[in-house]
Amino acid sequence: MYLSRRSYPLLYLTATLFPINSFAGSARDYLNAPVDSWLGFYNAGYSSSVTPEDGMDITSDVRANVLSQSFMLTRTMDYWGRTGGLSLVLPYRYVETHSDDFRASTRGVSDIGMLWQINLFGGPALSREQFRAFIPETFSSFHFYLGTPLGEYDAHSALNPSSNRWVFSPTLNYSYTPDQGWTWLETYITTTVFTDNDNYQVAGASKLAQDPLVVIEGHASRNITPQIWVSFDSYYNVGGETRIDDVAQDNAANTLRLGTGIGIRAWSGGDIIVNYERVVAKPSPQPESQTIRMTLRQFW
């Protein structure tokens, strides 16, 4: 079966509002702490998007606003002489969407997840005493995110905090510094695989599936002072088309986002990071969107 064009924007929101790449660019977050430490991350983000009219005056544009929050607790550990981390991710989201003739909103606990990370080279496990004198160097790391179907979900609603499926997302990172950590050039490649949602009952459907999604990130950052740094960020998403009862929905990603950010070492062991991102290239049916995100980080 096919959804009507009016339902398509809600399907797009269900399938794409919860990006995995927000966890991918985290290598320097957990590496910037000694092993046997606890790290706490509070993330808050606001995203707005506008899905354009279909060009045939069948449906007007659809506007969506997403307020997301999450708390991530990480334990850094020594894995075979390398720095590693194991995290628990607890997310909460509020989503509101409206057009000329309809309005919908939802809020609640989203998919609870876990994240495992380890250095491949360039990041030795350091005690607190060693960490204070360590000079940053080029490194590579591996990350694996596991998303669970543990979250609030209504099978009859196209708009949900949770996606009601398992998510498997490995990431490979390479971070290069030519000047002992004052400048960083970084790249991340992430492939995300989704299991089927077999309890998707919107408009008489029975199953929602999604193809694998690939995200390629590039980050360039520079310290202005030891306590302040700025960054330029890019994200290219490809794939991830959804299918309802095995019928493709023609919404595969082909999206380029660019952004900038600033980070401040506000107190000992604590950072404040603010990023702004905007879609600059996309297929015409997909939404224009922009996002602002703030992260508070503390280790102890």
mmCIF file of N, CA, C and O in Angstrom, residues 128-210:
data_model
loop_
_atom_site.group_PDB
_atom_site.id
_atom_site.type_symbol
_atom_site.label_atom_id
_atom_site.label_comp_id
_atom_site.label_asym_id
_atom_site.label_seq_id
_atom_site.Cartn_x
_atom_site.Cartn_y
_atom_site.Cartn_z
ATOM 1 N N ARG A 128 45.424 9.754 35.616
ATOM 2 C CA ARG A 128 45.184 11.187 35.812
ATOM 3 C C ARG A 128 46.496 11.976 35.826
ATOM 4 O O ARG A 128 46.576 13.086 35.283
ATOM 5 N N GLU A 129 47.536 11.417 36.434
ATOM 6 C CA GLU A 129 48.823 12.113 36.496
ATOM 7 C C GLU A 129 49.449 12.198 35.097
ATOM 8 O O GLU A 129 49.969 13.236 34.696
ATOM 9 N N GLN A 130 49.417 11.105 34.344
ATOM 10 C CA GLN A 130 49.980 11.109 32.993
ATOM 11 C C GLN A 130 49.185 12.007 32.054
ATOM 12 O O GLN A 130 49.739 12.648 31.160
ATOM 13 N N PHE A 131 47.872 12.058 32.248
ATOM 14 C CA PHE A 131 47.003 12.826 31.368
ATOM 15 C C PHE A 131 47.339 14.316 31.407
ATOM 16 O O PHE A 131 47.268 15.015 30.386
ATOM 17 N N ARG A 132 47.725 14.818 32.561
ATOM 18 C CA ARG A 132 48.010 16.247 32.703
ATOM 19 C C ARG A 132 49.188 16.690 31.830
ATOM 20 O O ARG A 132 49.264 17.841 31.404
ATOM 21 N N ALA A 133 50.131 15.772 31.549
ATOM 22 C CA ALA A 133 51.322 16.122 30.776
ATOM 23 C C ALA A 133 51.285 15.581 29.349
ATOM 24 O O ALA A 133 52.241 15.766 28.595
ATOM 25 N N PHE A 134 50.180 14.936 28.954
ATOM 26 C CA PHE A 134 50.113 14.304 27.632
ATOM 27 C C PHE A 134 49.983 15.360 26.534
ATOM 28 O O PHE A 134 49.186 16.297 26.632
ATOM 29 N N ILE A 135 50.768 15.203 25.459
ATOM 30 C CA ILE A 135 50.694 16.096 24.297
ATOM 31 C C ILE A 135 49.821 15.420 23.244
ATOM 32 O O ILE A 135 50.125 14.317 22.797
ATOM 33 N N PRO A 136 48.721 16.037 22.839
ATOM 34 C CA PRO A 136 47.813 15.411 21.863
ATOM 35 C C PRO A 136 48.527 15.062 20.566
ATOM 36 O O PRO A 136 49.432 15.781 20.110
ATOM 37 N N GLU A 137 48.124 13.943 19.956
ATOM 38 C CA GLU A 137 48.727 13.480 18.719
ATOM 39 C C GLU A 137 47.662 12.882 17.815
ATOM 40 O O GLU A 137 46.537 12.625 18.231
ATOM 41 N N THR A 138 48.011 12.695 16.560
ATOM 42 C CA THR A 138 47.103 12.104 15.578
ATOM 43 C C THR A 138 46.639 10.735 16.053
ATOM 44 O O THR A 138 47.428 9.951 16.582
ATOM 45 N N PHE A 139 45.351 10.444 15.862
ATOM 46 C CA PHE A 139 44.830 9.162 16.328
ATOM 47 C C PHE A 139 43.707 8.678 15.412
ATOM 48 O O PHE A 139 43.176 9.419 14.585
ATOM 49 N N SER A 140 43.359 7.416 15.578
ATOM 50 C CA SER A 140 42.207 6.817 14.909
ATOM 51 C C SER A 140 41.419 6.044 15.954
ATOM 52 O O SER A 140 41.992 5.556 16.937
ATOM 53 N N SER A 141 40.111 5.940 15.747
ATOM 54 C CA SER A 141 39.273 5.268 16.742
ATOM 55 C C SER A 141 38.099 4.570 16.079
ATOM 56 O O SER A 141 37.722 4.865 14.935
ATOM 57 N N PHE A 142 37.522 3.628 16.807
ATOM 58 C CA PHE A 142 36.343 2.877 16.352
ATOM 59 C C PHE A 142 35.228 3.089 17.361
ATOM 60 O O PHE A 142 35.458 3.071 18.578
ATOM 61 N N HIS A 143 34.023 3.280 16.860
ATOM 62 C CA HIS A 143 32.849 3.518 17.697
ATOM 63 C C HIS A 143 31.729 2.575 17.253
ATOM 64 O O HIS A 143 31.541 2.357 16.053
ATOM 65 N N PHE A 144 30.982 2.061 18.195
ATOM 66 C CA PHE A 144 29.831 1.232 17.856
ATOM 67 C C PHE A 144 28.639 1.645 18.711
ATOM 68 O O PHE A 144 28.684 1.547 19.946
ATOM 69 N N TYR A 145 27.591 2.124 18.036
ATOM 70 C CA TYR A 145 26.375 2.541 18.717
ATOM 71 C C TYR A 145 25.301 1.471 18.531
ATOM 72 O O TYR A 145 25.064 1.000 17.404
ATOM 73 N N LEU A 146 24.647 1.107 19.622
ATOM 74 C CA LEU A 146 23.530 0.160 19.596
ATOM 75 C C LEU A 146 22.291 0.882 20.104
ATOM 76 O O LEU A 146 22.222 1.279 21.272
ATOM 77 N N GLY A 147 21.309 1.065 19.222
ATOM 78 C CA GLY A 147 20.039 1.668 19.607
ATOM 79 C C GLY A 147 19.009 0.589 19.867
ATOM 80 O O GLY A 147 18.897 -0.376 19.108
ATOM 81 N N THR A 148 18.273 0.726 20.946
ATOM 82 C CA THR A 148 17.282 -0.278 21.326
ATOM 83 C C THR A 148 15.873 0.233 21.019
ATOM 84 O O THR A 148 15.660 1.435 20.844
ATOM 85 N N PRO A 149 14.879 -0.660 20.983
ATOM 86 C CA PRO A 149 13.489 -0.229 20.810
ATOM 87 C C PRO A 149 12.826 0.192 22.117
ATOM 88 O O PRO A 149 11.598 0.222 22.209
ATOM 89 N N LEU A 150 13.635 0.503 23.122
ATOM 90 C CA LEU A 150 13.116 0.890 24.431
ATOM 91 C C LEU A 150 12.814 2.385 24.437
ATOM 92 O O LEU A 150 13.708 3.214 24.561
ATOM 93 N N GLY A 151 11.586 2.739 24.264
ATOM 94 C CA GLY A 151 11.156 4.125 24.233
ATOM 95 C C GLY A 151 9.649 4.168 24.047
ATOM 96 O O GLY A 151 8.999 3.138 23.820
ATOM 97 N N GLU A 152 9.082 5.355 24.144
ATOM 98 C CA GLU A 152 7.631 5.499 24.020
ATOM 99 C C GLU A 152 7.219 5.421 22.549
ATOM 100 O O GLU A 152 7.756 6.140 21.705
ATOM 101 N N TYR A 153 6.230 4.555 22.265
ATOM 102 C CA TYR A 153 5.871 4.286 20.877
ATOM 103 C C TYR A 153 4.386 3.980 20.762
ATOM 104 O O TYR A 153 3.833 3.221 21.565
ATOM 105 N N ASP A 154 3.739 4.575 19.756
ATOM 106 C CA ASP A 154 2.339 4.330 19.432
ATOM 107 C C ASP A 154 2.279 3.816 18.006
ATOM 108 O O ASP A 154 2.591 4.548 17.055
ATOM 109 N N ALA A 155 1.879 2.568 17.823
ATOM 110 C CA ALA A 155 1.905 1.937 16.506
ATOM 111 C C ALA A 155 0.993 2.619 15.505
ATOM 112 O O ALA A 155 1.196 2.503 14.289
ATOM 113 N N HIS A 156 -0.020 3.347 15.956
ATOM 114 C CA HIS A 156 -0.981 3.967 15.051
ATOM 115 C C HIS A 156 -0.622 5.410 14.708
ATOM 116 O O HIS A 156 -1.354 6.059 13.959
ATOM 117 N N SER A 157 0.488 5.910 15.246
ATOM 118 C CA SER A 157 0.900 7.284 14.978
ATOM 119 C C SER A 157 2.148 7.296 14.109
ATOM 120 O O SER A 157 3.100 6.548 14.347
ATOM 121 N N ALA A 158 2.144 8.162 13.087
ATOM 122 C CA ALA A 158 3.328 8.302 12.236
ATOM 123 C C ALA A 158 4.409 9.143 12.889
ATOM 124 O O ALA A 158 5.525 9.235 12.389
ATOM 125 N N LEU A 159 4.095 9.771 14.017
ATOM 126 C CA LEU A 159 5.024 10.643 14.718
ATOM 127 C C LEU A 159 5.250 10.081 16.112
ATOM 128 O O LEU A 159 4.315 9.983 16.903
ATOM 129 N N ASN A 160 6.493 9.674 16.413
ATOM 130 C CA ASN A 160 6.796 9.012 17.671
ATOM 131 C C ASN A 160 8.151 9.446 18.202
ATOM 132 O O ASN A 160 9.071 9.723 17.421
ATOM 133 N N PRO A 161 8.335 9.485 19.536
ATOM 134 C CA PRO A 161 9.676 9.704 20.089
ATOM 135 C C PRO A 161 10.612 8.534 19.786
ATOM 136 O O PRO A 161 11.805 8.713 19.602
ATOM 137 N N SER A 162 10.069 7.318 19.753
ATOM 138 C CA SER A 162 10.853 6.105 19.540
ATOM 139 C C SER A 162 10.565 5.530 18.157
ATOM 140 O O SER A 162 9.479 5.715 17.605
ATOM 141 N N SER A 163 11.535 4.814 17.598
ATOM 142 C CA SER A 163 11.357 4.195 16.281
ATOM 143 C C SER A 163 11.001 2.717 16.364
ATOM 144 O O SER A 163 10.772 2.078 15.337
ATOM 145 N N ASN A 164 10.983 2.134 17.577
ATOM 146 C CA ASN A 164 10.539 0.756 17.792
ATOM 147 C C ASN A 164 11.316 -0.249 16.941
ATOM 148 O O ASN A 164 10.750 -1.108 16.278
ATOM 149 N N ARG A 165 12.648 -0.165 16.980
ATOM 150 C CA ARG A 165 13.494 -1.087 16.222
ATOM 151 C C ARG A 165 14.902 -1.038 16.795
ATOM 152 O O ARG A 165 15.254 -0.129 17.554
ATOM 153 N N TRP A 166 15.705 -2.019 16.414
ATOM 154 C CA TRP A 166 17.112 -2.031 16.791
ATOM 155 C C TRP A 166 17.914 -1.288 15.729
ATOM 156 O O TRP A 166 17.599 -1.342 14.532
ATOM 157 N N VAL A 167 18.977 -0.612 16.177
ATOM 158 C CA VAL A 167 19.848 0.142 15.287
ATOM 159 C C VAL A 167 21.292 -0.252 15.584
ATOM 160 O O VAL A 167 21.715 -0.268 16.743
ATOM 161 N N PHE A 168 22.045 -0.582 14.531
ATOM 162 C CA PHE A 168 23.453 -0.971 14.660
ATOM 163 C C PHE A 168 24.282 0.002 13.827
ATOM 164 O O PHE A 168 24.082 0.100 12.617
ATOM 165 N N SER A 169 25.209 0.701 14.476
ATOM 166 C CA SER A 169 25.895 1.801 13.790
ATOM 167 C C SER A 169 27.386 1.833 14.129
ATOM 168 O O SER A 169 27.798 2.433 15.121
ATOM 169 N N PRO A 170 28.243 1.208 13.297
ATOM 170 C CA PRO A 170 29.694 1.310 13.488
ATOM 171 C C PRO A 170 30.251 2.564 12.807
ATOM 172 O O PRO A 170 29.780 2.981 11.746
ATOM 173 N N THR A 171 31.283 3.154 13.430
ATOM 174 C CA THR A 171 31.925 4.362 12.914
ATOM 175 C C THR A 171 33.435 4.200 12.974
ATOM 176 O O THR A 171 33.977 3.707 13.962
ATOM 177 N N LEU A 172 34.110 4.640 11.914
ATOM 178 C CA LEU A 172 35.568 4.683 11.883
ATOM 179 C C LEU A 172 35.996 6.141 11.804
ATOM 180 O O LEU A 172 35.478 6.909 10.989
ATOM 181 N N ASN A 173 36.934 6.527 12.659
ATOM 182 C CA ASN A 173 37.377 7.918 12.778
ATOM 183 C C ASN A 173 38.873 8.034 12.533
ATOM 184 O O ASN A 173 39.655 7.164 12.911
ATOM 185 N N TYR A 174 39.267 9.157 11.885
ATOM 186 C CA TYR A 174 40.688 9.509 11.783
ATOM 187 C C TYR A 174 40.811 10.987 12.100
ATOM 188 O O TYR A 174 40.141 11.833 11.478
ATOM 189 N N SER A 175 41.643 11.327 13.092
ATOM 190 C CA SER A 175 41.817 12.706 13.543
ATOM 191 C C SER A 175 43.295 13.075 13.438
ATOM 192 O O SER A 175 44.142 12.482 14.111
ATOM 193 N N TYR A 176 43.587 14.086 12.611
ATOM 194 C CA TYR A 176 44.971 14.496 12.340
ATOM 195 C C TYR A 176 45.244 15.862 12.962
ATOM 196 O O TYR A 176 44.456 16.807 12.806
ATOM 197 N N THR A 177 46.351 15.969 13.682
ATOM 198 C CA THR A 177 46.790 17.258 14.211
ATOM 199 C C THR A 177 48.229 17.518 13.783
ATOM 200 O O THR A 177 49.114 16.693 14.039
ATOM 201 N N PRO A 178 48.502 18.641 13.113
ATOM 202 C CA PRO A 178 49.877 18.954 12.702
ATOM 203 C C PRO A 178 50.650 19.731 13.759
ATOM 204 O O PRO A 178 51.862 19.951 13.591
ATOM 205 N N ASP A 179 49.979 20.165 14.837
ATOM 206 C CA ASP A 179 50.613 21.083 15.778
ATOM 207 C C ASP A 179 50.253 20.758 17.224
ATOM 208 O O ASP A 179 49.950 21.647 18.013
ATOM 209 N N GLN A 180 50.269 19.473 17.552
ATOM 210 C CA GLN A 180 50.109 19.005 18.939
ATOM 211 C C GLN A 180 48.780 19.451 19.562
ATOM 212 O O GLN A 180 48.711 19.842 20.712
ATOM 213 N N GLY A 181 47.718 19.359 18.764
ATOM 214 C CA GLY A 181 46.382 19.569 19.307
ATOM 215 C C GLY A 181 45.809 20.960 19.179
ATOM 216 O O GLY A 181 44.658 21.182 19.563
ATOM 217 N N TRP A 182 46.543 21.912 18.599
ATOM 218 C CA TRP A 182 45.966 23.241 18.385
ATOM 219 C C TRP A 182 45.022 23.240 17.179
ATOM 220 O O TRP A 182 44.035 23.976 17.147
ATOM 221 N N THR A 183 45.328 22.426 16.185
ATOM 222 C CA THR A 183 44.498 22.307 14.986
ATOM 223 C C THR A 183 44.150 20.838 14.783
ATOM 224 O O THR A 183 45.010 19.960 14.948
ATOM 225 N N TRP A 184 42.881 20.574 14.430
ATOM 226 C CA TRP A 184 42.449 19.208 14.157
ATOM 227 C C TRP A 184 41.717 19.144 12.824
ATOM 228 O O TRP A 184 40.860 19.987 12.537
ATOM 229 N N LEU A 185 42.061 18.141 12.015
ATOM 230 C CA LEU A 185 41.327 17.808 10.798
ATOM 231 C C LEU A 185 40.820 16.381 10.971
ATOM 232 O O LEU A 185 41.628 15.448 11.123
ATOM 233 N N GLU A 186 39.496 16.198 10.952
ATOM 234 C CA GLU A 186 38.916 14.915 11.328
ATOM 235 C C GLU A 186 37.902 14.436 10.298
ATOM 236 O O GLU A 186 37.194 15.245 9.682
ATOM 237 N N THR A 187 37.819 13.129 10.148
ATOM 238 C CA THR A 187 36.790 12.537 9.299
ATOM 239 C C THR A 187 36.193 11.326 9.997
ATOM 240 O O THR A 187 36.894 10.610 10.740
ATOM 241 N N TYR A 188 34.896 11.126 9.799
ATOM 242 C CA TYR A 188 34.156 9.994 10.345
ATOM 243 C C TYR A 188 33.343 9.372 9.222
ATOM 244 O O TYR A 188 32.708 10.082 8.439
ATOM 245 N N ILE A 189 33.333 8.057 9.156
ATOM 246 C CA ILE A 189 32.483 7.325 8.216
ATOM 247 C C ILE A 189 31.621 6.372 9.024
ATOM 248 O O ILE A 189 32.133 5.508 9.740
ATOM 249 N N THR A 190 30.308 6.527 8.911
ATOM 250 C CA THR A 190 29.355 5.752 9.697
ATOM 251 C C THR A 190 28.380 5.039 8.782
ATOM 252 O O THR A 190 27.832 5.643 7.856
ATOM 253 N N THR A 191 28.158 3.763 9.029
ATOM 254 C CA THR A 191 27.110 2.998 8.344
ATOM 255 C C THR A 191 26.108 2.537 9.393
ATOM 256 O O THR A 191 26.479 1.911 10.383
ATOM 257 N N THR A 192 24.833 2.845 9.176
ATOM 258 C CA THR A 192 23.793 2.499 10.131
ATOM 259 C C THR A 192 22.820 1.515 9.506
ATOM 260 O O THR A 192 22.309 1.747 8.407
ATOM 261 N N VAL A 193 22.593 0.411 10.204
ATOM 262 C CA VAL A 193 21.684 -0.641 9.743
ATOM 263 C C VAL A 193 20.513 -0.717 10.712
ATOM 264 O O VAL A 193 20.709 -0.700 11.941
ATOM 265 N N PHE A 194 19.295 -0.821 10.170
ATOM 266 C CA PHE A 194 18.075 -0.825 10.971
ATOM 267 C C PHE A 194 17.353 -2.164 10.841
ATOM 268 O O PHE A 194 17.262 -2.712 9.734
ATOM 269 N N THR A 195 16.823 -2.673 11.929
ATOM 270 C CA THR A 195 15.893 -3.791 11.816
ATOM 271 C C THR A 195 14.520 -3.237 11.447
ATOM 272 O O THR A 195 14.273 -2.028 11.506
ATOM 273 N N ASP A 196 13.609 -4.118 11.042
ATOM 274 C CA ASP A 196 12.263 -3.679 10.648
ATOM 275 C C ASP A 196 11.420 -3.355 11.876
ATOM 276 O O ASP A 196 11.572 -3.966 12.938
ATOM 277 N N ASN A 197 10.554 -2.389 11.714
ATOM 278 C CA ASN A 197 9.521 -2.114 12.712
ATOM 279 C C ASN A 197 8.278 -2.901 12.295
ATOM 280 O O ASN A 197 7.552 -2.502 11.375
ATOM 281 N N ASP A 198 8.041 -4.031 12.935
ATOM 282 C CA ASP A 198 6.934 -4.913 12.567
ATOM 283 C C ASP A 198 5.625 -4.543 13.257
ATOM 284 O O ASP A 198 4.650 -5.299 13.174
ATOM 285 N N ASN A 199 5.610 -3.401 13.926
ATOM 286 C CA ASN A 199 4.388 -2.945 14.583
ATOM 287 C C ASN A 199 4.080 -1.518 14.153
ATOM 288 O O ASN A 199 3.814 -0.636 14.966
ATOM 289 N N TYR A 200 4.126 -1.285 12.852
ATOM 290 C CA TYR A 200 3.830 0.022 12.264
ATOM 291 C C TYR A 200 2.448 -0.065 11.620
ATOM 292 O O TYR A 200 2.275 -0.668 10.562
ATOM 293 N N GLN A 201 1.447 0.502 12.280
ATOM 294 C CA GLN A 201 0.061 0.302 11.863
ATOM 295 C C GLN A 201 -0.609 1.590 11.407
ATOM 296 O O GLN A 201 -1.821 1.753 11.511
ATOM 297 N N VAL A 202 0.170 2.512 10.858
ATOM 298 C CA VAL A 202 -0.369 3.775 10.361
ATOM 299 C C VAL A 202 -1.105 3.534 9.045
ATOM 300 O O VAL A 202 -0.575 2.896 8.132
ATOM 301 N N ALA A 203 -2.324 4.037 8.935
ATOM 302 C CA ALA A 203 -3.127 3.962 7.705
ATOM 303 C C ALA A 203 -3.260 2.525 7.197
ATOM 304 O O ALA A 203 -3.227 2.272 5.994
ATOM 305 N N GLY A 204 -3.368 1.570 8.113
ATOM 306 C CA GLY A 204 -3.572 0.179 7.721
ATOM 307 C C GLY A 204 -2.321 -0.582 7.348
ATOM 308 O O GLY A 204 -2.413 -1.730 6.894
ATOM 309 N N ALA A 205 -1.136 0.024 7.524
ATOM 310 C CA ALA A 205 0.107 -0.678 7.206
ATOM 311 C C ALA A 205 0.440 -1.684 8.305
ATOM 312 O O ALA A 205 -0.212 -1.741 9.346
ATOM 313 N N SER A 206 1.492 -2.490 8.073
ATOM 314 C CA SER A 206 1.895 -3.481 9.070
ATOM 315 C C SER A 206 3.386 -3.472 9.359
ATOM 316 O O SER A 206 3.816 -3.970 10.395
ATOM 317 N N LYS A 207 4.211 -2.899 8.447
ATOM 318 C CA LYS A 207 5.662 -2.964 8.648
ATOM 319 C C LYS A 207 6.327 -1.748 8.020
ATOM 320 O O LYS A 207 5.995 -1.330 6.917
ATOM 321 N N LEU A 208 7.304 -1.201 8.756
ATOM 322 C CA LEU A 208 8.144 -0.121 8.245
ATOM 323 C C LEU A 208 9.586 -0.608 8.240
ATOM 324 O O LEU A 208 10.088 -1.089 9.251
ATOM 325 N N ALA A 209 10.247 -0.505 7.091
ATOM 326 C CA ALA A 209 11.644 -0.908 6.956
ATOM 327 C C ALA A 209 12.450 0.277 6.435
ATOM 328 O O ALA A 209 11.902 1.215 5.843
ATOM 329 N N GLN A 210 13.752 0.224 6.649
ATOM 330 C CA GLN A 210 14.622 1.299 6.173
ATOM 331 C C GLN A 210 15.938 0.716 5.698
ATOM 332 O O GLN A 210 16.539 -0.140 6.354
#
